[in-house]
């Protein structure tokens, strides 16, 4: 371990995605200055738009500041005692399986460790599951089947040194932006590096793709089996490697033969034969291949099979355990990997031990001195909330996550929470869709306040360090859980007073009776001092006596963690998604992330510039489908599935396949009305991993015709009753509301005046015949609010008006043009925000390209600064350049 870095700079880790970028926080006169850590091996000085904006998220607005019981402020002692008593009573009356914990990839490893120890070791139930179930439990299961352990074989560096990178079901550019930037930089340095994107949607990631296979949703297994069969036919398998290090080869090959020839594969996948041939030839001739897979593979009812079909290709060609080669599962959350290490999933035990091996149960039981340890796996996330709805689970403790928004069948999840007598939520945020259902709220420390470790997608453990005082009475999650455990009678087993104690215990368990049988081994940290823990530098596990400096690459010796020591190829029979489209629900709904928001927006929504890229929920649809459904770009649409419905703004996009729709996952009731996409998603899961099929829900889409539509921009936050649709975004100097209503207010003017409730100068225009109303409200010549309402969505652009909120008293010309919403001069309307770092809009970029005849993104950067910050907007800049 290296020495502590002596300075007032705090080296910590970004709390968003699984890339795990290092950031440095430096106290300045007003708050903290953030910069990317150029020494951190995950990002080497890069950050994406979300990470770069972290310093703007540190206020205590809407923080949960003290414990609350049934809506009333409570003391910590009262709240902790009530949780302990309630859980004890329910366990005594109904048994340990009547309670559950639902935890989060946002927790630090030490928090996760203590939660898992309490539930599995001492309460004696397996009922602890994590929201990581929704993003990567499929990869865990596939790793265990293939390698005998949940072990990611490669490092980020392998991706950069590969000659072919296959991205399967990953919008890398938006979901893992810094890795995308590293890949783009590697490709720029070595143009021979080929990138293949396999995704039904043309995403921003395709910007650097040499080949994009826009396959039929869910048909990946056919493609991978077809490739294995092709490699066999072309005599391109690594038979010596297979002989020495792989089992299950014959059965896997036999199953793959059924994939047929290239034309059959192309037909099954819905892509041209030429594209399939090109991909197969590229894979065949490129030894150094890294295959990255993410939610597009994982969130499927046959995701584990798909992941194993992909891993099969690497085992059959011996492309694993060597530089620049291997299958690579990329995790979504900052500490999904840490959760896997401590047993945060209901079917895991701890330290990569599991329930299928009775010896493991005994090992963990003796290490914890836990005589009533759970003997079987608990309920996985979707099952857990179904058991809650059915009354089998009578008390649930949710930590740092928002299942009322993010779980499939989200309306049913919310009803289940509302009907449960004991819902405990520990969180750092006061108002979420889930805290609204809680009886007991426990304030947890947030990022910048808490201390601990996280593990990123390449097995690299990094420290999160504190640089802020706790908000209000907030406490670390591990403390909260330990206090409840102590009150339940296990004080001696949960004696923790410092987070380093927990890390040492976790490290010790990883090495306990391990004998090189379990890949997760950080036993080198068993005796780590508190000071060394504080100074811990990023390092990849295993970290043990044999590998004291960590392990960048696994399986270099061809030895795996199966009983035979050989990796397993699996015989895969590809399956279509569980639910097919039909006449009633003819479209496939695909869900995913957007560039500038994270999860349910509780942190990223605090940053105005992150809200201006996409400010309201939207549905992307192919132009032909939109035409057939009579949907105009910018209009509102209603989506229905067998489980629920939502409203969203229509975005017509040639990037969609015919018959497919894309809706982002981020909007909750806190930010929009009727816009939770998971209300539509079916609670259908992979039978092995339990991961939901969030990428394939049959839905229908229809035009939504409210009585009126409109937008309001206001210097102060407003409240709207009686709307059918309302999406709110804080944009800095102003709030933006996109609205639709079921019936016209009798008097528009009275309605607007009531909402604003402000003594001011009003400029108003009303046309009752066309149902149009426009108003601007000024105080001392400064704009306070504008109201633009109409019979449909044909409304002026908002950006020029929005810019007026930055102004001091308006000029005469601006005042004169207010109600037409058109600037007096060209170029004053910047258009939709593209570059979040430098606030450069689409129209500004387009105008600059045209006026100056620009031909490169470097030239755009020189002229407008767009793309010269974090680089997250570079794919969109290229797209705009191509269009122009
Ligand atoms: Fe954070 Fe962006 Fe890095 Fe992910 S890629 S860890 S969101 S800075």
mmCIF file of N, CA and C and ligand atoms in Angstrom, residues 14 16-17 19-21 47-48 50-51 177-178, ligand 1:
data_model
loop_
_atom_site.group_PDB
_atom_site.id
_atom_site.type_symbol
_atom_site.label_atom_id
_atom_site.label_comp_id
_atom_site.label_asym_id
_atom_site.label_seq_id
_atom_site.Cartn_x
_atom_site.Cartn_y
_atom_site.Cartn_z
ATOM 1 N N UNK A 14 -16.322 8.524 -7.870
ATOM 2 C CA UNK A 14 -17.635 8.969 -8.357
ATOM 3 C C UNK A 14 -18.714 7.980 -7.914
ATOM 4 N N UNK A 16 -21.635 7.333 -9.276
ATOM 5 C CA UNK A 16 -22.637 6.956 -10.268
ATOM 6 C C UNK A 16 -22.364 5.569 -10.844
ATOM 7 N N UNK A 17 -21.691 5.462 -11.964
ATOM 8 C CA UNK A 17 -21.728 4.175 -12.667
ATOM 9 C C UNK A 17 -20.576 3.260 -12.287
ATOM 10 N N UNK A 19 -18.024 2.324 -13.839
ATOM 11 C CA UNK A 19 -16.659 2.603 -14.296
ATOM 12 C C UNK A 19 -15.770 2.886 -13.090
ATOM 13 N N UNK A 20 -16.340 3.605 -12.092
ATOM 14 C CA UNK A 20 -15.601 3.839 -10.844
ATOM 15 C C UNK A 20 -14.490 4.866 -10.976
ATOM 16 N N UNK A 21 -14.807 6.026 -11.549
ATOM 17 C CA UNK A 21 -13.777 7.045 -11.788
ATOM 18 C C UNK A 21 -13.319 7.707 -10.487
ATOM 19 N N UNK A 47 -13.577 12.534 -16.896
ATOM 20 C CA UNK A 47 -14.874 12.392 -16.238
ATOM 21 C C UNK A 47 -15.948 12.598 -17.293
ATOM 22 N N UNK A 48 -17.128 12.070 -17.043
ATOM 23 C CA UNK A 48 -18.237 12.344 -17.965
ATOM 24 C C UNK A 48 -19.042 13.529 -17.442
ATOM 25 N N UNK A 50 -21.871 13.722 -15.970
ATOM 26 C CA UNK A 50 -22.457 13.536 -14.634
ATOM 27 C C UNK A 50 -21.385 13.686 -13.559
ATOM 28 N N UNK A 51 -20.263 12.984 -13.758
ATOM 29 C CA UNK A 51 -19.187 13.053 -12.771
ATOM 30 C C UNK A 51 -18.629 14.462 -12.649
ATOM 31 N N UNK A 177 -19.607 6.348 -19.917
ATOM 32 C CA UNK A 177 -19.001 7.305 -20.863
ATOM 33 C C UNK A 177 -17.476 7.354 -20.828
ATOM 34 N N UNK A 178 -16.880 7.210 -19.667
ATOM 35 C CA UNK A 178 -15.414 7.325 -19.629
ATOM 36 C C UNK A 178 -14.758 6.108 -20.286
HETATM 37 FE FE1 LIG B 1 -18.925 8.758 -12.809
HETATM 38 FE FE2 LIG B 1 -19.106 9.206 -15.435
HETATM 39 FE FE3 LIG B 1 -16.982 7.934 -14.419
HETATM 40 FE FE4 LIG B 1 -19.336 6.734 -14.503
HETATM 41 S S1 LIG B 1 -18.115 7.375 -16.274
HETATM 42 S S2 LIG B 1 -17.933 6.748 -12.762
HETATM 43 S S3 LIG B 1 -20.737 8.429 -14.110
HETATM 44 S S4 LIG B 1 -17.561 10.065 -14.044
#
